[in-house]
GROMACS .gro file of C-alpha atoms in nm:
model
  325
    1MET     CA    1  19.384 -12.126   7.126
    2LYS     CA    2  19.752 -12.205   7.170
    3LEU     CA    3  19.983 -12.333   6.898
    4ALA     CA    4  20.345 -12.449   6.883
    5THR     CA    5  20.596 -12.596   6.641
    6LEU     CA    6  20.779 -12.914   6.736
    7ASP     CA    7  21.117 -13.012   6.598
    8ASP     CA    8  21.071 -13.299   6.352
    9GLY     CA    9  21.402 -13.258   6.176
   10THR     CA   10  21.269 -13.025   5.907
   11ARG     CA   11  21.331 -12.652   5.877
   12ASP     CA   12  20.967 -12.559   5.945
   13GLY     CA   13  20.886 -12.821   6.207
   14ARG     CA   14  20.544 -12.972   6.280
   15LEU     CA   15  20.241 -12.773   6.394
   16VAL     CA   16  20.068 -12.885   6.715
   17VAL     CA   17  19.787 -12.753   6.931
   18VAL     CA   18  19.883 -12.699   7.297
   19SER     CA   19  19.645 -12.721   7.592
   20ARG     CA   20  19.566 -12.406   7.785
   21ASP     CA   21  19.776 -12.524   8.080
   22LEU     CA   22  20.071 -12.592   7.844
   23ARG     CA   23  20.095 -12.955   7.955
   24ARG     CA   24  19.971 -13.148   7.651
   25THR     CA   25  19.974 -13.132   7.272
   26ALA     CA   26  19.759 -13.267   6.992
   27ASP     CA   27  19.857 -13.319   6.631
   28ALA     CA   28  19.731 -13.045   6.399
   29SER     CA   29  19.810 -13.209   6.064
   30GLU     CA   30  19.443 -13.248   5.972
   31ALA     CA   31  19.429 -12.867   5.960
   32ALA     CA   32  19.781 -12.759   5.857
   33PRO     CA   33  20.129 -12.916   5.860
   34THR     CA   34  20.319 -12.602   5.962
   35MET     CA   35  20.259 -12.267   6.128
   36GLN     CA   36  20.314 -12.085   5.798
   37ALA     CA   37  20.053 -12.300   5.622
   38CYS     CA   38  19.821 -12.235   5.915
   39ILE     CA   39  19.849 -11.856   5.898
   40GLU     CA   40  19.819 -11.847   5.518
   41ASN     CA   41  19.490 -12.040   5.535
   42TRP     CA   42  19.365 -11.909   5.868
   43GLN     CA   43  18.998 -11.869   5.784
   44ASP     CA   44  18.976 -12.227   5.659
   45VAL     CA   45  19.182 -12.403   5.925
   46ALA     CA   46  19.099 -12.205   6.242
   47PRO     CA   47  18.767 -12.385   6.308
   48THR     CA   48  18.938 -12.726   6.294
   49LEU     CA   49  19.220 -12.610   6.518
   50GLN     CA   50  18.970 -12.462   6.764
   51SER     CA   51  18.786 -12.793   6.776
   52ILE     CA   52  19.112 -12.979   6.849
   53TYR     CA   53  19.192 -12.724   7.118
   54ALA     CA   54  18.851 -12.763   7.284
   55ARG     CA   55  18.880 -13.143   7.295
   56LEU     CA   56  19.234 -13.120   7.432
   57ASN     CA   57  19.123 -12.895   7.719
   58GLN     CA   58  18.811 -13.096   7.798
   59ASP     CA   59  18.980 -13.435   7.826
   60PRO     CA   60  19.286 -13.446   8.058
   61GLY     CA   61  19.380 -13.786   7.915
   62ARG     CA   62  19.399 -13.668   7.557
   63GLY     CA   63  19.717 -13.577   7.376
   64ARG     CA   64  20.087 -13.614   7.451
   65PRO     CA   65  20.302 -13.433   7.709
   66PHE     CA   66  20.434 -13.098   7.591
   67ASP     CA   67  20.809 -13.056   7.626
   68PRO     CA   68  20.918 -12.696   7.555
   69ARG     CA   69  21.272 -12.821   7.493
   70ALA     CA   70  21.142 -13.001   7.186
   71ALA     CA   71  20.981 -12.683   7.054
   72LEU     CA   72  21.121 -12.460   6.785
   73ALA     CA   73  21.019 -12.097   6.756
   74PRO     CA   74  20.649 -12.092   6.660
   75PHE     CA   75  20.778 -11.968   6.322
   76PRO     CA   76  21.126 -12.123   6.283
   77ARG     CA   77  21.168 -11.903   5.977
   78ALA     CA   78  20.936 -11.627   5.863
   79TYR     CA   79  20.893 -11.418   5.552
   80GLN     CA   80  20.933 -11.101   5.752
   81TRP     CA   81  21.033 -10.987   6.104
   82LEU     CA   82  20.974 -10.617   6.165
   83ASP     CA   83  21.070 -10.481   6.505
   84GLY     CA   84  20.942 -10.149   6.631
   85SER     CA   85  21.042  -9.923   6.917
   86ALA     CA   86  20.697  -9.861   7.059
   87PHE     CA   87  20.791  -9.762   7.416
   88LEU     CA   88  20.901  -9.398   7.407
   89ASN     CA   89  21.016  -9.419   7.768
   90HIS     CA   90  21.300  -9.648   7.658
   91GLY     CA   91  21.408  -9.405   7.387
   92ARG     CA   92  21.395  -9.107   7.622
   93LEU     CA   93  21.619  -9.282   7.873
   94MET     CA   94  21.874  -9.368   7.604
   95GLU     CA   95  21.868  -9.012   7.469
   96LYS     CA   96  21.917  -8.860   7.814
   97ALA     CA   97  22.196  -9.099   7.910
   98PHE     CA   98  22.393  -9.052   7.587
   99ASP     CA   99  22.296  -8.689   7.519
  100LEU     CA  100  22.127  -8.780   7.192
  101LYS     CA  101  21.870  -8.583   6.997
  102SER     CA  102  21.536  -8.739   6.911
  103PRO     CA  103  21.501  -8.827   6.543
  104PRO     CA  104  21.260  -8.586   6.367
  105GLY     CA  105  20.900  -8.694   6.421
  106SER     CA  106  20.992  -8.978   6.658
  107GLN     CA  107  20.718  -8.876   6.902
  108ASP     CA  108  20.455  -8.922   6.632
  109VAL     CA  109  20.597  -9.184   6.393
  110PRO     CA  110  20.714  -9.526   6.518
  111LEU     CA  111  21.073  -9.634   6.467
  112MET     CA  112  21.107  -9.976   6.302
  113TYR     CA  113  21.377 -10.192   6.147
  114GLN     CA  114  21.364 -10.509   5.938
  115GLY     CA  115  21.540 -10.790   6.121
  116SER     CA  116  21.663 -11.133   6.023
  117ALA     CA  117  21.375 -11.378   5.988
  118ASP     CA  118  21.541 -11.681   5.828
  119ASP     CA  119  21.671 -11.833   6.153
  120LEU     CA  120  21.442 -11.761   6.448
  121LEU     CA  121  21.540 -11.944   6.765
  122GLY     CA  122  21.336 -12.173   6.987
  123PRO     CA  123  21.274 -12.102   7.355
  124CYS     CA  124  21.563 -12.312   7.487
  125ALA     CA  125  21.815 -12.257   7.207
  126ASP     CA  126  22.157 -12.132   7.313
  127ILE     CA  127  22.254 -11.776   7.225
  128VAL     CA  128  22.569 -11.856   7.026
  129LEU     CA  129  22.779 -11.550   6.945
  130PRO     CA  130  23.143 -11.489   6.850
  131ARG     CA  131  23.255 -11.224   7.102
  132GLU     CA  132  23.153 -11.114   7.451
  133GLU     CA  133  23.302 -10.770   7.385
  134ASP     CA  134  23.025 -10.701   7.132
  135GLY     CA  135  22.796 -10.618   7.425
  136ILE     CA  136  22.550 -10.910   7.442
  137ASP     CA  137  22.207 -10.802   7.560
  138PHE     CA  138  21.857 -10.948   7.588
  139GLU     CA  139  21.535 -10.763   7.508
  140GLY     CA  140  21.199 -10.882   7.634
  141GLU     CA  141  20.915 -10.783   7.405
  142PHE     CA  142  20.579 -10.881   7.261
  143ALA     CA  143  20.515 -10.963   6.896
  144VAL     CA  144  20.211 -11.022   6.676
  145VAL     CA  145  20.167 -11.247   6.373
  146LEU     CA  146  19.961 -11.115   6.084
  147ASP     CA  147  19.757 -11.255   5.800
  148ASP     CA  148  19.759 -11.068   5.467
  149VAL     CA  149  19.755 -10.691   5.529
  150PRO     CA  150  19.673 -10.449   5.245
  151MET     CA  151  19.896 -10.151   5.169
  152GLY     CA  152  19.786  -9.824   5.326
  153ILE     CA  153  19.569  -9.979   5.597
  154ALA     CA  154  19.455  -9.748   5.877
  155ALA     CA  155  19.567  -9.820   6.232
  156ARG     CA  156  19.204  -9.860   6.342
  157ASP     CA  157  19.160 -10.146   6.094
  158ALA     CA  158  19.499 -10.310   6.130
  159LEU     CA  159  19.428 -10.504   6.450
  160ALA     CA  160  19.176 -10.720   6.264
  161HIS     CA  161  19.476 -10.881   6.094
  162VAL     CA  162  19.643 -10.994   6.419
  163ARG     CA  163  19.606 -11.371   6.440
  164LEU     CA  164  19.862 -11.468   6.702
  165ILE     CA  165  20.060 -11.305   6.984
  166MET     CA  166  20.406 -11.415   7.096
  167LEU     CA  167  20.678 -11.337   7.351
  168ALA     CA  168  21.025 -11.263   7.212
  169ASN     CA  169  21.385 -11.217   7.318
  170ASP     CA  170  21.533 -10.978   7.062
  171VAL     CA  171  21.903 -11.037   7.122
  172SER     CA  172  22.120 -10.730   7.061
  173LEU     CA  173  22.492 -10.659   7.035
  174ARG     CA  174  22.519 -10.310   7.182
  175ALA     CA  175  22.882 -10.239   7.090
  176LEU     CA  176  22.802 -10.286   6.721
  177ALA     CA  177  22.482 -10.082   6.708
  178PRO     CA  178  22.619  -9.722   6.706
  179ARG     CA  179  22.819  -9.764   6.386
  180GLU     CA  180  22.534  -9.936   6.204
  181MET     CA  181  22.284  -9.669   6.310
  182ALA     CA  182  22.524  -9.396   6.197
  183THR     CA  183  22.540  -9.538   5.845
  184GLY     CA  184  22.168  -9.480   5.797
  185PHE     CA  185  22.122  -9.832   5.660
  186GLY     CA  186  22.003  -9.987   5.986
  187PHE     CA  187  22.099 -10.296   6.185
  188LEU     CA  188  22.273 -10.605   6.053
  189HIS     CA  189  22.553 -10.738   6.277
  190ALA     CA  190  22.401 -10.577   6.587
  191LYS     CA  191  22.085 -10.785   6.561
  192PRO     CA  192  22.156 -11.161   6.556
  193SER     CA  193  21.879 -11.422   6.566
  194SER     CA  194  21.584 -11.349   6.793
  195ALA     CA  195  21.421 -11.616   7.010
  196PHE     CA  196  21.056 -11.680   7.088
  197ALA     CA  197  20.861 -11.849   7.366
  198PRO     CA  198  20.732 -12.194   7.266
  199VAL     CA  199  20.364 -12.106   7.233
  200ALA     CA  200  20.183 -11.853   7.014
  201VAL     CA  201  19.833 -11.764   7.132
  202THR     CA  202  19.523 -11.615   6.975
  203PRO     CA  203  19.425 -11.274   7.118
  204ASP     CA  204  19.119 -11.414   7.296
  205GLU     CA  205  19.349 -11.620   7.521
  206LEU     CA  206  19.460 -11.297   7.687
  207GLY     CA  207  19.108 -11.184   7.771
  208GLN     CA  208  19.095 -10.825   7.893
  209ALA     CA  209  19.474 -10.811   7.896
  210TRP     CA  210  19.457 -10.765   7.516
  211ARG     CA  211  19.298 -10.427   7.452
  212ASP     CA  212  19.377 -10.112   7.256
  213GLY     CA  213  19.630 -10.312   7.054
  214ARG     CA  214  19.847 -10.371   7.360
  215VAL     CA  215  19.927 -10.659   7.595
  216HIS     CA  216  19.851 -10.527   7.944
  217LEU     CA  217  20.069 -10.776   8.128
  218PRO     CA  218  20.424 -10.762   8.269
  219VAL     CA  219  20.720 -10.945   8.119
  220HIS     CA  220  20.904 -11.117   8.403
  221VAL     CA  221  21.279 -11.107   8.339
  222HIS     CA  222  21.536 -11.317   8.528
  223TRP     CA  223  21.907 -11.291   8.449
  224ASN     CA  224  22.125 -11.565   8.598
  225GLY     CA  225  21.833 -11.657   8.822
  226ASN     CA  226  21.794 -11.308   8.967
  227GLY     CA  227  21.494 -11.084   8.909
  228PHE     CA  228  21.581 -10.804   8.666
  229GLY     CA  229  21.245 -10.645   8.588
  230ASN     CA  230  20.876 -10.690   8.522
  231PRO     CA  231  20.771 -10.396   8.299
  232ASN     CA  232  20.414 -10.398   8.172
  233GLY     CA  233  20.332 -10.404   7.801
  234GLY     CA  234  20.033 -10.177   7.852
  235GLU     CA  235  20.258  -9.867   7.840
  236MET     CA  236  20.321  -9.896   7.465
  237SER     CA  237  20.326  -9.542   7.325
  238PHE     CA  238  20.237  -9.679   6.980
  239SER     CA  239  19.983  -9.961   6.968
  240PHE     CA  240  20.029 -10.264   6.747
  241GLY     CA  241  19.767 -10.110   6.522
  242ARG     CA  242  19.995  -9.810   6.472
  243LEU     CA  243  20.298 -10.033   6.415
  244ILE     CA  244  20.118 -10.244   6.154
  245ALA     CA  245  19.986  -9.937   5.972
  246HIS     CA  246  20.336  -9.789   5.969
  247ALA     CA  247  20.484 -10.108   5.823
  248ALA     CA  248  20.214 -10.127   5.557
  249ALA     CA  249  20.229  -9.761   5.451
  250THR     CA  250  20.392  -9.831   5.114
  251ARG     CA  251  20.359 -10.209   5.072
  252ARG     CA  252  20.131 -10.494   5.160
  253LEU     CA  253  20.235 -10.737   5.435
  254ARG     CA  254  20.205 -11.105   5.355
  255ALA     CA  255  20.065 -11.368   5.589
  256GLY     CA  256  20.324 -11.473   5.844
  257THR     CA  257  20.476 -11.128   5.891
  258ILE     CA  258  20.585 -11.080   6.254
  259VAL     CA  259  20.580 -10.733   6.411
  260GLY     CA  260  20.760 -10.672   6.741
  261SER     CA  261  20.692 -10.407   7.004
  262GLY     CA  262  21.052 -10.333   7.091
  263THR     CA  263  21.184 -10.347   7.448
  264VAL     CA  264  20.904 -10.327   7.703
  265SER     CA  265  20.971 -10.022   7.918
  266ASN     CA  266  20.786  -9.842   8.198
  267ALA     CA  267  20.822  -9.490   8.335
  268ASP     CA  268  20.805  -9.626   8.691
  269ARG     CA  269  21.162  -9.742   8.753
  270SER     CA  270  21.049  -9.980   9.026
  271ALA     CA  271  20.927 -10.205   8.742
  272GLY     CA  272  21.287 -10.267   8.643
  273SER     CA  273  21.393 -10.316   8.284
  274ALA     CA  274  21.361 -10.573   8.006
  275CYS     CA  275  21.713 -10.515   7.871
  276ILE     CA  276  22.057 -10.440   8.011
  277ALA     CA  277  22.107 -10.129   7.797
  278GLU     CA  278  21.816  -9.956   7.968
  279ARG     CA  279  21.949 -10.034   8.316
  280ARG     CA  280  22.292  -9.902   8.212
  281ALA     CA  281  22.128  -9.584   8.081
  282ILE     CA  282  21.953  -9.531   8.415
  283GLU     CA  283  22.284  -9.588   8.595
  284MET     CA  284  22.450  -9.327   8.373
  285ILE     CA  285  22.173  -9.078   8.453
  286GLU     CA  286  22.182  -9.146   8.827
  287HIS     CA  287  22.552  -9.218   8.886
  288GLY     CA  288  22.738  -9.077   8.587
  289ALA     CA  289  22.857  -9.416   8.459
  290PRO     CA  290  22.711  -9.763   8.389
  291ARG     CA  291  22.764 -10.027   8.656
  292THR     CA  292  22.597 -10.334   8.507
  293PRO     CA  293  22.802 -10.537   8.256
  294PHE     CA  294  22.657 -10.704   7.948
  295MET     CA  295  22.611 -11.081   7.923
  296LYS     CA  296  22.898 -11.327   7.926
  297SER     CA  297  22.935 -11.687   7.814
  298GLY     CA  298  22.744 -11.911   8.054
  299ASP     CA  299  22.492 -11.643   8.150
  300THR     CA  300  22.124 -11.739   8.143
  301ILE     CA  301  21.814 -11.537   8.062
  302ARG     CA  302  21.454 -11.630   8.143
  303LEU     CA  303  21.148 -11.445   8.016
  304GLU     CA  304  20.784 -11.528   8.081
  305VAL     CA  305  20.439 -11.373   8.105
  306LEU     CA  306  20.180 -11.489   8.360
  307ASP     CA  307  19.804 -11.454   8.364
  308ALA     CA  308  19.605 -11.312   8.656
  309ASP     CA  309  19.622 -11.649   8.835
  310GLY     CA  310  19.998 -11.680   8.794
  311ASN     CA  311  19.988 -11.932   8.511
  312PRO     CA  312  20.229 -11.901   8.217
  313ILE     CA  313  20.065 -11.792   7.892
  314PHE     CA  314  20.335 -11.841   7.629
  315GLY     CA  315  20.569 -12.072   7.817
  316ARG     CA  316  20.922 -11.963   7.908
  317ILE     CA  317  21.216 -11.844   7.709
  318GLU     CA  318  21.519 -11.998   7.883
  319GLN     CA  319  21.849 -11.944   7.706
  320THR     CA  320  22.220 -11.967   7.780
  321VAL     CA  321  22.495 -11.764   7.616
  322ARG     CA  322  22.760 -11.977   7.446
  323ALA     CA  323  23.074 -11.884   7.257
  324ALA     CA  324  23.074 -11.974   6.889
  325ARG     CA  325  23.345 -12.223   6.799
   0.00000   0.00000   0.00000
């Protein structure tokens, strides 16, 4: 099924069920008022939500029109947002371009940081930032939403805790990242609020595209209306099962935890990139210097994922960069 959160003036919004074609919504209050309440009580509320979803898809006259501009992030605020770096191809390009050494064990142990989860952006929210010179970048990636995960879970068992899948734009400020990484304390200023496509979907909605803990579909990236890349999520070096197990190695993960894949990246360069930093790294490798600038005020970014018939699965992320006043 497909779920979204509409803006009702509250911080957590109102949970709705969305039709498979993303055209209509139905109220979900008989099951749960918010997405967080839904995920915390998944076993109890999922049958009711599935029934609403079935009726919505069967009757074209049922429900109200779905306007993505009225949608918040599926989780407008979450207890935890953990972002991995599951595509080793991306890391290898960055290391080669900047003559960096791989962190010890990075080929076998996923990299992951804990991002800001208290202010997650909706699909059409502006990217409001103080300075263009901070190196504004987009990052197209997949993310999963978990129910309660016990500490020490094995990767082979972790996927049973994936309840929803989302599409994310993990905004990054590249000029600020090197200093923060050098401190050893991780990102803070370099990782402002991330944005999410309007609809979160259950794994079964992806069919065979969801297998081995990976989304085997391309992320279509358009910057200022121009195609930038369509790398496929199936090339994840570490599956979501591995990422979840890594995050839960020394603590349990509570329902509503979001785990991201990191920038989708493919070895075949004809697929393009899902972030500017990767394209700049390739330019450094091939030409000795980067040629592509970072984002500026007024720039737009569009991210979406299509099914085999060309239909959008999560809806679009469509954002514009704006200068903070």
